[in-house]
Structure formats: C-alpha cells, structure tokens
Amino acid sequence: MATKKYNFYAGPAILPYEVLKKAQDELLDFNGIGLSVMEISHRSKDFDAVIKGAEEKIRKILGVPDNYYVLFLQGGASLQFGMIPMNLLKSKDQQADYVHTGEWAKKAIKEAKLFGKVNIVASSEDKNFSYIPKNIKFSENAVYVHITSNETIGGIQFQTYPDSGNVPLVCDMSSDIFSRKINVSKFGLIYAGAQKNIGPSGVTLVIIRKDLVENSADGLTTMLSYKTHVKEPSLYNTPPCFGIYIIKLVMDWIEGLGGLSAIEARNEEKAKILYDFIDNSSFYKSVVEKESRSKMNVVWRLNNEALEEKFIKEATAAGMIGLKGHRSVGGCRASLYNAMDVEGVKALVEFMKKFEMANK
Amino acid sequence: MATKKYNFYAGPAILPYEVLKKAQDELLDFNGIGLSVMEISHRSKDFDAVIKGAEEKIRKILGVPDNYYVLFLQGGASLQFGMIPMNLLKSKDQQADYVHTGEWAKKAIKEAKLFGKVNIVASSEDKNFSYIPKNIKFSENAVYVHITSNETIGGIQFQTYPDSGNVPLVCDMSSDIFSRKINVSKFGLIYAGAQKNIGPSGVTLVIIRKDLVENSADGLTTMLSYKTHVKEPSLYNTPPCFGIYIIKLVMDWIEGLGGLSAIEARNEEKAKILYDFIDNSSFYKSVVEKESRSKMNVVWRLNNEALEEKFIKEATAAGMIGLKGHRSVGGCRASLYNAMDVEGVKALVEFMKKFEMANK
C-alpha cells in the first residue's frame, strides 16, 4: 500500500493495530499449543481461559457489579431487538417504553410490538432525529424502558442517561460502549454488537441484571432464552470463539491505555477537533443539535451538497476510508471509535481544509 | 512447540494449514487495501467480493441448484433447531417427522415440539444410538422430515439418505457437509454450523429451497424469518464477516484438492485405516454398528475401560489432541474432518499400537 489508510467505517470498524498484530502473530500457534485459537474446542482449557478472561476484563473495565451476568451471544443487536421483549414481556398486555431517536430505535420498536404494547414516550422524529429528547416522562406501568445510547446514522448520542426510577433501563450501546465511563448499576440490561468498540462482527455482548433473567418468560426457543445462556455461561452451544478471543485482546488494549478514563478523554479530544473545525467553517456544516452530538459518529454536510460525491472520492484517494454517510441520509460521516487515534482526526481535518481551499 | 500436534477435536475443529497461513499473511492488509478484513464495512466492495465469492464456491463445489438460496446466518445449528419449525410449521396442528439418532436429533426434536406436532418416525434409542435406523416409514401428513446426517457423539452417520418423496427432507449436516458428494436437490433444507468442515465457529450455513421460503410463516421476529435473510442476502444486519472470509478460503482449498470427489476418497481412506485397525485389535473395540459408522467421528472404547484415562493422557502428551469422547458417553473419539490428512490418522494408529504393546 502506498498511502497510509485512516479507517472511518461505521462498522465493522477500525481495530487497534496492537490487537491485530498479536492475533496475526499467534494465529497458527495459540499459547504455544501448536494449534490456532480458531480450531480448538470451546470446552478446552485454553479457550476456557480466553472466555473467562474476556468476561473478567469486561467486568473490571466497565465496573460490572456482581448482580449482573455478562454474556457473549450471536445475532447482533438486531436479534436482541426481539430477544429483549420476548424475554422481559410475559404477555401481549404488558407494556414497554421506547425512546425513538432514529433508525436503530425504530428497529427495536418494530420487534417489541410483536410481543407487547409499546409506548413511544419521546421521539425526535419531528426534527429528522437531529437531537436526543430531554425531560422524558416514562409510563407508570412499563416493564422496562428502552433507549439507544448512540445513533450511528443520525450522529446523535445521549450525553447523560435518563433516570427511569425503579423501571429497568434497557440500553442498546452497540456503538458507544467502552467509549466512556458508565454506571452499570443504572441499567437493567445493556447490549452491544461487538463490531465497533469491542471486536469483530459476530459477537453480541449482553450485560443483564440477575433478577431480570430469573423473572424472564418461560417456554421460549432454547437459544432465545437468557436463562439458557446463564445456565451454561455463554457455552450452551459453540460460541463465536475467535470473536471472543479478539474481544479479550481489545480489553487488554483498553486496560493498557489506562482504562475508560483515558479512553473517554481521548474520545472527547478527537470529537472536539472535528466539531470545532466544522463549526468554524463556512464550507462544511453540522446538522445535529450541539448538545446531542455523537462523539462516535460525526455527521456533516457540505454547504454545496453537489460537491459531496467529489469530497468522498478524493478523501478515499487520500487514504480516508469510509466517510460516506449512511445510504439512507447521505452526506458525510466520520466514525471515531476507540481505535482511531488523535493523529487520524487531525489528518482528516487537514484533508478537509485542503479540499475546501481547492473547491471554494 | 516441541511435538507436532494432531488435532482430533470434534469442533471447533482442525482447519487447513494453507487457510490459516493465508489468513495470517493478510490479517493486517487484506487485498492490499491497508486494512484488516475484520475492520471493513460489510457493504464495502472488498467484503462484497468475499461473501459473493464464498456463496459462488459453495454452489459450485456442492452443486447447489438455482432454485435454492445459500445463506450465512448466526446462532449455530442450535438456533436452526428452532428456526426450522418456526418457519416451516404454520400452526401447532401441523406435523413434522423426526428421526431420532442421538444427542443432536434430540435437541432438534425438543425445539420442534414448541411449534407443532412431532412424529418420531424412527429411533435408535433402543441400542444406545449405535446405529442409523433403516426402512423408515414417514407419515402421510408431515410438512417436512428431519434427519441428522452425522451424530458426532455417538459416531453414526447416514451412508445413504432416505427418500422422503414429496415431503421436503430437512437435514442437519453440521458435522459432515463437504465431506462427500451429495445431491442437494434431494433436500428441502440443509443446515450446518461452520466449525467442523467449513470454517470457524459463529457462522451457520443454510441452503434452502426457494418455495420453502416463500411458503414460510409470517409474523416472526425479523431476525428469525428466512424471508429476511433472503430479501437482503445474508446482509440484513452485520454478518459474521471474518468467519465468512475463512469459509471462502476453505472453499478455495477444497477446490484446490480436487473438489468433493477427491475429498470423499481421502475421507474414506482415513476412516478405513482407523476402523480396520480397531476391528483387528483385541485391545480396542468399536461400539457402533458397522453399516452406520461415521467417517467423521470415529468412537471407540478400550476393552479395559479403566485404561482410557491413561490412554487419553499419554495420547495428549504425544501430540494427539482432542481424543476424549464426549462427556456424556466417555470413551475415545477421533474426529477426522476434511483438514485431517492421512498421515495424521497413521500417526494415531501408530500411537495406539504402542500404547497397546505397553499396556497389554
């Protein structure tokens, strides 16, 4: 490759170089056992250390209390959209509150409607999902409240989480988990597809309070019941072993950087550089309410939208990969997940300056 | 590593050296794009070539007719145990025929009972699942017939498949797909967890006749409906990209070996070497009916069962990994999937001879 590549894909997304390098080094000989981590039994001693190690690091880094299970499942957040109402609602009469913030919330809402009554307690649809609703009033009888922490397409993010009182708060954190400190005990259930800040696609992380599992519905398809995956901890059937192994390496990497405090500071610095540049520009513009701006997915437009295709094309040629906005909204998007460093954002801003100069 | 390792794990199982080596070589720089295949969008041009290439090779190698879809899903065969009756049975009154051949068939039967009436049309439970039932009479009103091609725990395998007439034959081929030639048009649905002959764990291959999808149930959770995965071919949500990439490499490897004719001949040779040795021994014994013996998972006992633990321990020390029988049945098991070569089986027999000499 001639040009250094900067990976701004929204997901599957950039992974830390150190993680990929270690995976490469030991791909043919894991732990000196003479076999690849991909070709050993999920019940072997060596893999047991991987899956237990990954769980342990997640608990430590995120501060997961003892009354929560940590599970590695399959099917992505999309399968959780169904599994959550299936497990937590016990009849079609039961209610759940959903906050509608964009494409991902919409998909979660659609599945929940198959299993119970869904109250849309707040929505930012009126302004094309360009903000996170505030002062949300939850229903009195909801079994749980569902929010989407970060919307990758609209580029909006909860800066603080709402207080749902005694009603369990269920949160899709697919695109911002491990990007900042959180208080896990404020949530009933946190779930996340791995392919942004955790690892490769194909693993779903679920962190669920123990009482929610105990009180979950019976009679479900075995693989769709949280009880199954709690009873034989993520090993009821063969788990996605290689993905879990990469997650373990990513957790080691986060720890090495100084944990979530350091990660959060770095993510704030990165987002500030890009948003400040856009705000001070008369060539580019942000379309997202300031207080709702995502630190993971920065979306913007060119004032002259006709130039956007050219912008993406020249950016790609300059090594800036994945800057095209989601096909449903267009425009530009830079995903600044954990593994993107400050230097990468600075390089992007430099390119944006040059493009502006040449096309003003 | 001091000793060469021979990988006899039942799954996740041995992968071809050439596949692992290629994956290692390009882990940091796929296709010369300067990024890992793990960190690129599933909708990027480069990944599109991977998933389409994998499907194309599967179609070619297996001879999949045009009236079948080839899907890459998640959740393993265990999720298919539920998805199949959920999609194919439209009410609890509808019936399906199941052949009960052991642990895996049992799990499939359990899930089907949640969705309809299950007829166990044949079973080898009377002899501890040591044979494949013959001359099976199917029901008149079954929507489909379900069989398990190979039972990894009992070590039995259909040598020829039953004729289910006009009733779609549904087959769990997790542990022997791509091990021999098959006539896909005899089946309505073939499914397989990847982690034996196809790739790493975390991908499920589903080959389904188009009319079965069109006639499948409505109103299901989006991720559990075959219609979803057909409409946006295996890309409704983010697929397990790295696993699909490895599958593509495994297909290249099978093609390079000469396709399924060559693979089948090699698998027959390997199984013959081991079964012949066991049959001619008065120290080891097969517990499986001759005509039902699996060519993928060879299970055996020592006449003196008290020596089995010692056998496994010394085998492991000699580099023979994964020979312990499944925890539910004990004894010994050597899995001889495609990537195990003839030399590996000969090495195992040599070790067995030595152990016999020393412990007779």
XYZ file of C-alpha atoms in Angstrom:
720
model
C 0.000 0.000 0.000
C 1.280 3.411 -0.945
C -0.832 5.742 1.219
C -1.415 5.312 4.943
C -5.058 4.396 5.491
C -7.362 6.044 8.041
C -10.359 3.839 8.805
C -13.560 5.836 9.459
C -16.011 2.993 8.748
C -19.165 2.976 10.914
C -18.912 -0.784 11.457
C -17.372 -3.286 11.164
C -14.875 -0.687 12.235
C -11.259 0.040 12.992
C -9.496 -2.314 15.421
C -6.365 -1.433 17.390
C -3.180 -2.221 15.473
C -1.712 -3.922 18.552
C -4.701 -6.285 18.699
C -4.496 -7.233 15.033
C -0.736 -7.685 15.285
C -0.983 -10.034 18.256
C -3.780 -12.000 16.569
C -1.596 -12.315 13.495
C 1.484 -13.379 15.451
C -0.293 -16.228 17.192
C -2.809 -17.208 14.500
C -1.073 -20.523 13.777
C 0.092 -21.247 17.306
C -2.051 -20.008 20.172
C -0.485 -20.097 23.647
C 2.287 -22.259 22.233
C -0.122 -25.211 21.866
C 0.688 -25.658 18.183
C -2.928 -25.031 17.099
C -4.900 -21.945 16.084
C -7.369 -20.453 18.562
C -9.929 -20.998 15.751
C -9.507 -24.778 15.776
C -9.666 -25.711 19.460
C -12.655 -26.972 21.418
C -14.727 -24.301 23.153
C -14.503 -26.555 26.210
C -10.709 -26.851 26.138
C -8.593 -25.422 28.951
C -7.033 -22.885 26.608
C -10.316 -21.497 25.329
C -11.774 -21.511 28.816
C -9.074 -19.046 29.830
C -9.977 -16.836 26.859
C -13.701 -16.607 27.561
C -13.280 -16.277 31.328
C -10.504 -13.734 30.802
C -12.660 -11.673 28.433
C -15.516 -11.628 30.940
C -13.227 -10.719 33.821
C -11.667 -7.798 31.931
C -15.074 -6.507 30.831
C -16.284 -6.619 34.425
C -13.211 -4.768 35.625
C -13.034 -2.089 32.913
C -16.758 -1.326 32.870
C -17.291 -1.840 36.602
C -19.972 -4.519 36.269
C -21.495 -5.308 39.689
C -21.809 -8.911 40.882
C -25.570 -8.957 40.406
C -25.173 -8.810 36.635
C -24.407 -11.563 34.138
C -22.031 -10.922 31.239
C -22.945 -12.968 28.154
C -21.414 -13.469 24.710
C -24.214 -14.213 22.252
C -24.745 -14.197 18.490
C -27.096 -12.431 16.081
C -26.078 -8.827 16.739
C -28.178 -6.088 18.309
C -30.810 -6.986 15.696
C -31.530 -10.296 17.399
C -31.595 -8.555 20.802
C -34.331 -6.254 19.475
C -36.501 -9.379 19.523
C -34.990 -11.277 22.445
C -35.467 -8.414 24.888
C -39.266 -8.079 24.604
C -39.591 -11.859 24.164
C -37.860 -12.443 27.496
C -38.965 -9.415 29.527
C -42.625 -9.118 28.486
C -44.682 -12.064 29.630
C -47.877 -11.322 27.731
C -49.107 -9.092 24.939
C -50.814 -6.899 27.575
C -47.550 -5.871 29.154
C -46.048 -2.527 28.237
C -42.606 -1.197 27.472
C -41.487 2.412 26.993
C -39.295 3.193 23.994
C -37.493 6.425 23.152
C -37.415 6.957 19.381
C -34.146 8.523 18.273
C -33.625 7.166 14.756
C -33.018 4.088 12.622
C -31.801 1.791 15.387
C -34.510 2.744 17.868
C -37.052 2.222 15.084
C -35.877 -1.337 14.502
C -36.023 -2.104 18.232
C -39.566 -0.692 18.422
C -40.738 -2.781 15.475
C -39.714 -6.049 17.164
C -41.103 -5.104 20.579
C -44.548 -4.585 19.047
C -44.654 -8.319 18.271
C -44.591 -9.124 21.979
C -46.468 -6.389 23.847
C -47.706 -2.827 23.995
C -45.085 -0.254 23.063
C -45.300 3.313 24.335
C -43.201 5.790 22.351
C -42.600 8.112 25.297
C -40.371 10.516 23.378
C -39.224 10.982 19.798
C -37.034 13.334 17.806
C -38.708 12.409 14.548
C -40.116 15.960 14.293
C -36.636 17.271 13.522
C -35.371 14.347 11.462
C -33.717 12.709 14.507
C -31.207 15.527 14.898
C -31.440 15.626 18.701
C -31.880 13.475 21.799
C -35.219 14.135 23.549
C -34.937 15.685 27.025
C -37.136 15.579 30.145
C -38.689 12.304 29.131
C -41.744 11.208 31.142
C -41.966 7.466 31.457
C -45.204 5.477 31.781
C -46.410 4.194 35.113
C -46.828 0.599 34.066
C -43.894 -0.114 31.818
C -41.982 -3.344 32.427
C -38.860 -1.667 31.064
C -37.652 1.478 29.328
C -35.583 1.170 26.120
C -33.120 3.719 24.788
C -30.465 3.735 22.071
C -27.324 5.258 23.526
C -25.882 6.390 20.193
C -27.435 6.546 16.739
C -24.735 5.824 14.167
C -26.772 7.130 11.229
C -28.130 10.391 12.632
C -24.983 11.010 14.691
C -26.714 11.754 17.994
C -25.871 10.394 21.432
C -27.241 10.504 24.968
C -24.776 12.694 26.902
C -26.371 11.651 30.200
C -28.804 8.807 30.618
C -32.381 9.393 31.772
C -33.458 8.223 35.212
C -36.106 5.560 34.823
C -36.588 5.112 38.565
C -37.404 1.555 39.518
C -38.201 0.555 35.974
C -35.255 -1.298 34.402
C -33.440 0.795 31.816
C -32.534 -1.274 28.747
C -29.904 0.258 26.505
C -28.563 -0.502 23.045
C -24.921 0.546 23.452
C -23.673 -1.101 20.256
C -21.874 1.961 19.007
C -20.554 3.635 22.145
C -19.945 1.024 24.822
C -16.399 1.276 26.219
C -16.118 4.808 24.779
C -16.699 6.470 28.176
C -17.334 5.655 31.804
C -20.828 4.439 32.639
C -22.615 3.441 35.820
C -23.757 -0.086 35.005
C -25.979 -0.251 38.087
C -28.267 2.357 36.491
C -29.228 -0.213 33.832
C -31.263 -3.395 33.788
C -29.794 -4.614 30.526
C -27.039 -3.323 28.259
C -26.413 -4.896 24.878
C -23.966 -4.250 22.073
C -22.920 -5.753 18.779
C -19.147 -6.128 19.017
C -18.173 -4.600 15.679
C -17.497 -1.038 16.779
C -15.559 -0.713 20.031
C -15.261 -4.338 21.146
C -14.105 -6.625 18.364
C -15.116 -8.157 15.030
C -18.728 -8.695 13.951
C -20.442 -11.890 15.067
C -20.448 -11.460 18.850
C -23.113 -9.655 20.888
C -22.282 -8.566 24.403
C -25.210 -8.674 26.844
C -24.942 -7.417 30.416
C -28.118 -8.235 32.304
C -29.198 -7.846 35.924
C -29.710 -11.240 37.503
C -33.295 -10.661 38.671
C -34.374 -9.856 35.101
C -33.163 -13.256 33.958
C -34.848 -15.014 36.861
C -38.135 -13.270 36.108
C -37.941 -13.733 32.341
C -40.516 -15.590 30.262
C -40.613 -19.386 30.075
C -41.384 -21.604 27.105
C -39.127 -19.807 24.652
C -36.998 -21.433 21.986
C -33.950 -22.591 23.949
C -31.437 -20.370 22.127
C -33.622 -17.274 22.584
C -33.946 -17.519 26.355
C -31.450 -15.630 28.506
C -31.876 -18.409 31.064
C -30.178 -20.856 28.684
C -27.083 -18.707 28.293
C -26.875 -18.014 32.001
C -27.211 -21.672 32.976
C -24.268 -22.718 30.802
C -22.401 -19.409 30.767
C -22.244 -18.465 27.060
C -21.422 -22.118 26.341
C -24.823 -23.746 25.788
C -23.703 -24.235 22.211
C -20.456 -23.413 20.423
C -19.849 -19.681 20.849
C -18.150 -17.451 18.255
C -14.720 -18.331 19.685
C -12.444 -16.226 17.504
C -14.519 -13.100 18.097
C -14.414 -13.631 21.857
C -10.653 -14.064 21.626
C -10.330 -10.713 19.821
C -12.553 -9.092 22.466
C -10.161 -10.325 25.123
C -7.267 -8.686 23.240
C -9.228 -5.432 22.856
C -9.883 -5.389 26.600
C -6.158 -5.862 27.254
C -5.544 -2.914 24.931
C -8.073 -0.665 26.716
C -6.502 -1.572 30.040
C -3.060 -0.777 28.659
C -4.222 2.679 27.561
C -5.373 3.428 31.111
C -8.967 2.209 31.087
C -12.126 4.165 30.357
C -10.961 7.459 31.907
C -8.133 7.682 29.430
C -10.288 6.418 26.560
C -13.004 8.960 27.359
C -10.550 11.867 27.431
C -9.091 10.784 24.104
C -12.538 10.437 22.531
C -13.517 13.908 23.747
C -10.363 15.411 22.295
C -10.944 13.710 18.930
C -14.587 14.815 18.651
C -13.725 18.388 19.705
C -11.097 18.728 16.973
C -13.540 17.731 14.254
C -16.642 19.549 15.547
C -14.654 22.745 16.224
C -13.310 22.700 12.707
C -16.793 22.171 11.207
C -18.320 24.883 13.417
C -15.695 27.405 12.321
C -16.148 26.578 8.673
C -18.483 28.193 6.156
C -17.873 25.308 3.763
C -18.955 22.377 5.964
C -21.886 22.295 8.380
C -23.161 20.125 11.203
C -26.836 19.147 11.033
C -27.062 17.887 14.595
C -28.132 19.806 17.706
C -24.996 20.770 19.640
C -25.943 19.143 22.970
C -26.844 15.863 21.253
C -23.771 15.411 19.101
C -22.266 11.942 18.966
C -18.599 11.593 19.864
C -18.520 8.305 17.960
C -20.135 9.194 14.643
C -19.652 12.748 13.441
C -22.021 13.531 10.568
C -21.819 16.653 8.440
C -22.778 18.114 5.095
C -21.033 20.346 2.605
C -22.894 23.631 2.144
C -22.766 22.805 -1.528
C -24.174 19.266 -1.415
C -23.331 18.766 -5.071
C -19.665 18.588 -4.041
C -20.143 15.727 -1.567
C -19.537 12.933 -4.055
C -16.292 14.576 -5.126
C -15.320 15.055 -1.482
C -15.817 11.355 -0.665
C -13.955 10.281 -3.792
C -10.919 12.471 -3.158
C -10.914 11.602 0.538
C -10.805 7.903 -0.346
C -7.935 8.508 -2.739
C -6.116 10.321 0.073
C -6.481 7.263 2.347
C -9.553 8.420 4.325
C -11.766 5.315 4.143
C -15.478 5.036 4.966
C -16.509 8.723 5.069
C -19.705 8.297 3.095
C -22.864 8.969 5.124
C -25.344 6.116 5.531
C -27.196 5.406 2.274
C -30.490 6.437 3.968
C -29.337 10.014 4.771
C -26.360 10.816 2.524
C -23.747 13.438 3.424
C -20.522 12.627 5.242
C -19.742 10.696 8.405
C -16.528 10.001 10.261
C -16.705 7.282 12.890
C -14.199 7.976 15.648
C -14.305 4.746 17.634
C -11.776 3.967 20.338
C -9.123 2.614 17.987
C -8.982 5.822 15.925
C -6.207 7.998 17.304
C -5.961 11.798 17.536
C -3.499 11.884 14.665
C -6.110 10.288 12.380
C -8.648 13.017 13.157
C -6.035 15.703 12.571
C -5.220 14.128 9.214
C -8.901 14.222 8.303
C -9.185 17.896 9.231
C -6.092 18.666 7.150
C -7.674 16.952 4.180
C -10.949 18.833 4.725
C -9.042 22.143 4.761
C -7.264 21.318 1.529
C -10.477 20.266 -0.152
C -12.151 23.486 0.966
C -9.285 25.592 -0.428
C -9.443 23.817 -3.770
C -13.210 23.933 -4.144
C -14.313 27.172 -2.511
C 6.172 -26.279 20.357
C 8.284 -29.368 20.617
C 5.945 -32.121 19.354
C 3.932 -31.921 16.142
C 0.250 -31.626 17.049
C -2.527 -33.696 15.523
C -5.906 -32.042 16.012
C -8.740 -34.540 16.580
C -11.168 -32.106 18.247
C -14.856 -32.672 17.443
C -15.444 -28.938 16.981
C -14.324 -26.210 16.739
C -12.042 -28.422 14.711
C -8.925 -28.577 12.608
C -8.627 -26.053 9.772
C -6.377 -26.484 6.719
C -2.870 -25.128 7.305
C -2.985 -23.313 3.955
C -6.138 -21.467 5.035
C -4.709 -20.376 8.374
C -1.448 -19.319 6.724
C -3.196 -17.157 4.143
C -5.419 -15.602 6.829
C -2.303 -14.835 8.849
C -0.417 -13.363 5.911
C -3.165 -10.886 5.060
C -4.574 -10.244 8.553
C -3.262 -6.672 8.651
C -3.665 -5.886 4.981
C -6.494 -7.533 3.105
C -6.409 -7.320 -0.709
C -3.707 -4.686 -0.399
C -6.225 -2.157 0.964
C -4.175 -1.462 4.082
C -6.949 -2.635 6.433
C -7.857 -5.973 8.025
C -10.802 -7.921 6.634
C -12.144 -7.689 10.209
C -12.393 -3.897 10.155
C -14.087 -3.119 6.839
C -17.759 -2.426 6.210
C -19.870 -5.450 5.324
C -21.209 -3.287 2.489
C -17.766 -2.386 1.114
C -16.691 -3.541 -2.335
C -13.964 -5.722 -0.853
C -16.248 -7.585 1.531
C -18.915 -7.911 -1.128
C -16.430 -9.934 -3.186
C -15.767 -12.170 -0.159
C -19.393 -13.026 0.599
C -20.385 -13.407 -3.038
C -17.235 -15.449 -3.700
C -17.981 -17.750 -0.760
C -21.524 -18.342 -1.976
C -20.390 -18.949 -5.545
C -17.778 -21.527 -4.490
C -20.251 -23.300 -2.215
C -22.743 -23.507 -5.067
C -20.096 -24.867 -7.413
C -18.473 -27.384 -5.061
C -21.714 -28.753 -3.621
C -23.715 -28.443 -6.847
C -26.467 -26.243 -5.441
C -29.281 -25.819 -7.990
C -30.600 -22.346 -8.859
C -33.855 -22.898 -7.009
C -32.026 -22.841 -3.669
C -30.823 -19.925 -1.552
C -27.455 -20.083 0.206
C -27.442 -18.110 3.469
C -24.813 -17.259 6.083
C -26.554 -16.903 9.442
C -25.586 -16.879 13.117
C -26.521 -18.922 16.182
C -25.264 -22.333 15.080
C -27.336 -25.426 14.344
C -28.877 -24.879 17.785
C -30.730 -21.776 16.589
C -31.792 -23.617 13.416
C -33.407 -26.292 15.616
C -35.912 -23.552 16.496
C -35.956 -21.525 13.280
C -36.857 -24.516 11.110
C -40.162 -25.455 12.801
C -40.899 -21.762 13.459
C -40.686 -21.010 9.744
C -41.959 -24.234 8.194
C -44.847 -25.089 10.528
C -47.645 -22.560 10.370
C -49.715 -23.759 13.303
C -49.418 -26.072 16.284
C -51.614 -28.596 14.432
C -49.081 -29.136 11.691
C -46.815 -32.145 11.852
C -43.180 -32.870 11.208
C -41.396 -36.233 11.110
C -38.127 -36.553 13.026
C -35.635 -39.422 13.013
C -34.055 -39.810 16.446
C -30.403 -40.798 16.176
C -28.798 -39.265 19.283
C -27.951 -36.069 21.116
C -28.260 -33.682 18.176
C -31.508 -35.147 16.873
C -32.853 -34.950 20.427
C -32.143 -31.229 20.638
C -33.809 -30.622 17.275
C -36.867 -32.592 18.397
C -37.160 -30.617 21.625
C -37.394 -27.290 19.794
C -39.818 -28.563 17.132
C -42.281 -29.575 19.842
C -42.684 -25.889 20.725
C -44.178 -25.207 17.301
C -46.141 -28.257 16.197
C -46.762 -31.985 16.413
C -43.610 -34.082 16.202
C -43.708 -37.668 14.984
C -40.647 -39.700 15.935
C -40.833 -41.976 12.908
C -37.690 -43.935 13.761
C -35.212 -44.092 16.620
C -32.080 -45.978 17.554
C -32.508 -45.231 21.234
C -33.140 -48.966 21.875
C -29.452 -49.671 21.221
C -27.995 -46.528 22.718
C -27.908 -44.740 19.348
C -25.312 -47.126 17.938
C -26.957 -47.387 14.516
C -28.894 -45.439 11.889
C -32.495 -46.683 11.528
C -33.310 -48.274 8.168
C -36.505 -48.619 6.103
C -38.074 -45.607 7.746
C -41.787 -45.096 7.090
C -42.704 -41.450 7.009
C -46.096 -40.014 7.999
C -48.673 -39.068 5.420
C -49.236 -35.556 6.676
C -45.831 -34.298 7.659
C -44.849 -30.822 6.466
C -41.227 -31.921 6.475
C -38.930 -34.775 7.527
C -35.890 -34.026 9.699
C -32.730 -36.101 9.920
C -29.265 -35.615 11.418
C -26.711 -36.639 8.827
C -23.948 -37.426 11.313
C -24.034 -37.732 15.094
C -20.705 -36.500 16.473
C -21.227 -38.004 19.925
C -22.479 -41.495 19.022
C -20.298 -41.657 15.918
C -23.015 -42.776 13.493
C -23.782 -41.413 10.036
C -26.356 -41.865 7.290
C -24.494 -43.678 4.495
C -27.358 -43.018 2.095
C -30.196 -40.622 2.717
C -33.796 -41.804 2.995
C -36.271 -40.944 0.259
C -38.976 -38.735 1.721
C -40.914 -38.492 -1.543
C -42.598 -35.157 -1.997
C -42.130 -34.184 1.628
C -39.145 -31.826 1.996
C -36.159 -33.500 3.630
C -34.512 -31.215 6.201
C -31.011 -32.231 7.222
C -28.582 -31.150 9.927
C -25.257 -31.616 8.111
C -23.185 -29.693 10.656
C -20.567 -32.366 11.015
C -20.284 -33.919 7.563
C -21.175 -31.318 4.952
C -18.443 -31.062 2.301
C -17.059 -34.442 3.404
C -18.635 -36.275 0.438
C -20.723 -35.696 -2.651
C -24.417 -35.086 -2.049
C -27.406 -34.496 -4.277
C -28.716 -31.171 -2.976
C -31.935 -31.471 -4.973
C -32.994 -34.363 -2.710
C -33.264 -31.886 0.199
C -35.609 -29.083 1.098
C -33.228 -27.539 3.611
C -29.646 -28.294 4.602
C -28.055 -26.524 7.555
C -24.649 -26.682 9.188
C -22.683 -24.917 11.890
C -19.399 -23.959 10.235
C -16.998 -25.180 12.889
C -16.203 -28.645 11.507
C -15.635 -28.746 7.754
C -16.379 -25.165 6.729
C -14.640 -22.623 8.948
C -14.534 -21.187 12.456
C -17.500 -21.191 14.844
C -20.007 -18.354 14.566
C -21.383 -18.903 11.068
C -24.292 -21.173 10.136
C -24.693 -22.231 6.542
C -28.312 -22.669 5.404
C -29.221 -23.990 1.953
C -32.963 -23.750 1.445
C -35.269 -24.415 -1.496
C -36.894 -21.210 -2.647
C -40.502 -22.400 -2.378
C -39.992 -23.261 1.293
C -39.004 -19.660 1.997
C -41.926 -18.290 0.017
C -44.357 -20.518 1.907
C -42.810 -19.911 5.332
C -44.662 -18.429 8.299
C -45.295 -14.695 8.631
C -45.232 -12.533 11.747
C -41.937 -13.873 13.089
C -39.237 -11.832 14.784
C -37.399 -10.264 11.855
C -34.063 -11.983 12.527
C -35.741 -15.413 12.815
C -37.506 -15.341 9.463
C -35.735 -16.872 6.463
C -37.558 -14.283 4.345
C -35.499 -11.519 5.984
C -32.187 -13.118 5.101
C -33.283 -13.895 1.568
C -34.565 -10.378 0.903
C -31.223 -8.802 1.842
C -28.964 -11.754 1.047
C -27.272 -12.547 4.390
C -26.835 -8.771 4.861
C -29.979 -7.714 6.718
C -27.684 -6.926 9.612
C -23.914 -7.148 10.008
C -22.912 -10.755 9.263
C -20.001 -12.612 10.927
C -17.589 -11.229 8.328
C -14.344 -12.863 9.410
C -15.963 -16.310 9.546
C -17.381 -15.883 6.056
C -13.933 -14.842 4.852
C -12.408 -18.039 6.281
C -15.180 -20.079 4.644
C -14.223 -18.555 1.307
C -10.610 -19.655 1.893
C -11.719 -23.172 2.894
C -13.736 -23.440 -0.323
C -10.664 -22.394 -2.336
C -8.750 -25.130 -0.511
C -11.368 -27.813 -1.270
C -11.347 -26.781 -4.922
C -7.551 -26.967 -4.973
C -7.656 -30.523 -3.619
C -9.917 -31.561 -6.483
C -13.376 -30.938 -5.050
C -15.671 -33.352 -3.257
C -14.677 -36.457 -5.230
C -11.106 -36.144 -4.021
C -12.186 -35.147 -0.506
C -14.547 -38.117 -0.283
C -11.878 -40.595 -1.396
C -9.447 -39.194 1.165
C -12.052 -39.344 3.934
C -12.851 -42.967 3.069
C -9.185 -43.889 3.177
C -8.691 -42.194 6.566
C -11.721 -43.853 8.170
C -10.772 -47.267 6.763
C -7.282 -47.111 8.266
C -8.640 -46.428 11.753
C -11.674 -48.769 11.680
C -9.603 -51.612 10.207
C -7.056 -51.244 12.946
C -9.738 -51.219 15.672
C -11.555 -54.217 14.140
C -8.351 -56.232 14.072
C -7.495 -55.401 17.651
C -8.416 -57.272 20.790
C -7.400 -54.268 22.894
C -9.699 -51.616 21.339
C -13.298 -52.073 20.218
C -15.865 -50.241 18.155
C -19.303 -49.852 19.746
C -21.057 -48.773 16.580
C -22.894 -50.951 14.058
C -20.635 -51.448 11.023
C -23.012 -50.101 8.371
C -23.704 -46.949 10.407
C -20.165 -45.943 11.233
C -19.296 -42.285 10.895
C -16.358 -41.372 8.680
C -16.089 -38.051 10.512
C -16.161 -39.079 14.177
C -14.692 -42.463 14.997
C -15.633 -43.523 18.521
C -14.151 -46.496 20.313
C -13.529 -47.972 23.733
C -10.640 -49.822 25.303
C -11.632 -53.338 26.315
C -10.243 -52.393 29.697
C -12.137 -49.142 30.245
C -10.047 -48.379 33.311
C -7.140 -47.660 30.971
C -8.976 -44.994 28.969
C -7.936 -42.063 31.105
C -4.312 -43.121 30.809
C -4.723 -43.553 27.064
C -6.073 -40.017 26.623
C -3.376 -38.555 28.832
C -0.496 -40.245 27.021
C -2.031 -39.503 23.631
C -2.189 -35.819 24.516
C 1.446 -35.885 25.620
C 2.313 -37.472 22.267
C 0.645 -34.589 20.415
C -2.725 -36.276 19.715
C -5.180 -33.563 20.818
C -8.905 -33.903 21.474
C -9.295 -37.703 21.662
C -11.531 -37.746 24.716
C -15.062 -38.970 23.997
C -17.943 -36.577 24.675
C -18.507 -36.041 28.400
C -21.970 -37.655 28.065
C -20.659 -41.014 26.785
C -16.977 -41.270 27.705
C -14.521 -43.455 25.784
C -12.398 -42.207 22.911
C -13.189 -40.283 19.766
C -11.076 -39.156 16.819
C -12.677 -36.593 14.558
C -11.335 -36.966 11.028
C -12.707 -33.873 9.333
C -11.549 -32.782 5.873
C -8.471 -30.920 7.085
C -7.033 -34.012 8.829
C -4.684 -35.758 6.449
C -3.935 -39.468 6.022
C -0.594 -39.059 7.737
C -2.357 -37.826 10.901
C -4.526 -40.949 11.054
C -1.485 -43.170 10.516
C 0.278 -41.384 13.365
C -2.718 -42.022 15.603
C -2.742 -45.736 14.735
C 0.993 -45.915 15.452
C 0.403 -44.389 18.858
C -2.490 -46.792 19.533
C -0.257 -49.736 18.668
C 2.466 -48.546 21.008
C 0.007 -47.960 23.825
C -1.422 -51.445 23.339
C 2.045 -53.018 23.458
C 2.887 -51.181 26.660
C -0.389 -51.895 28.438
C -1.499 -55.311 27.260
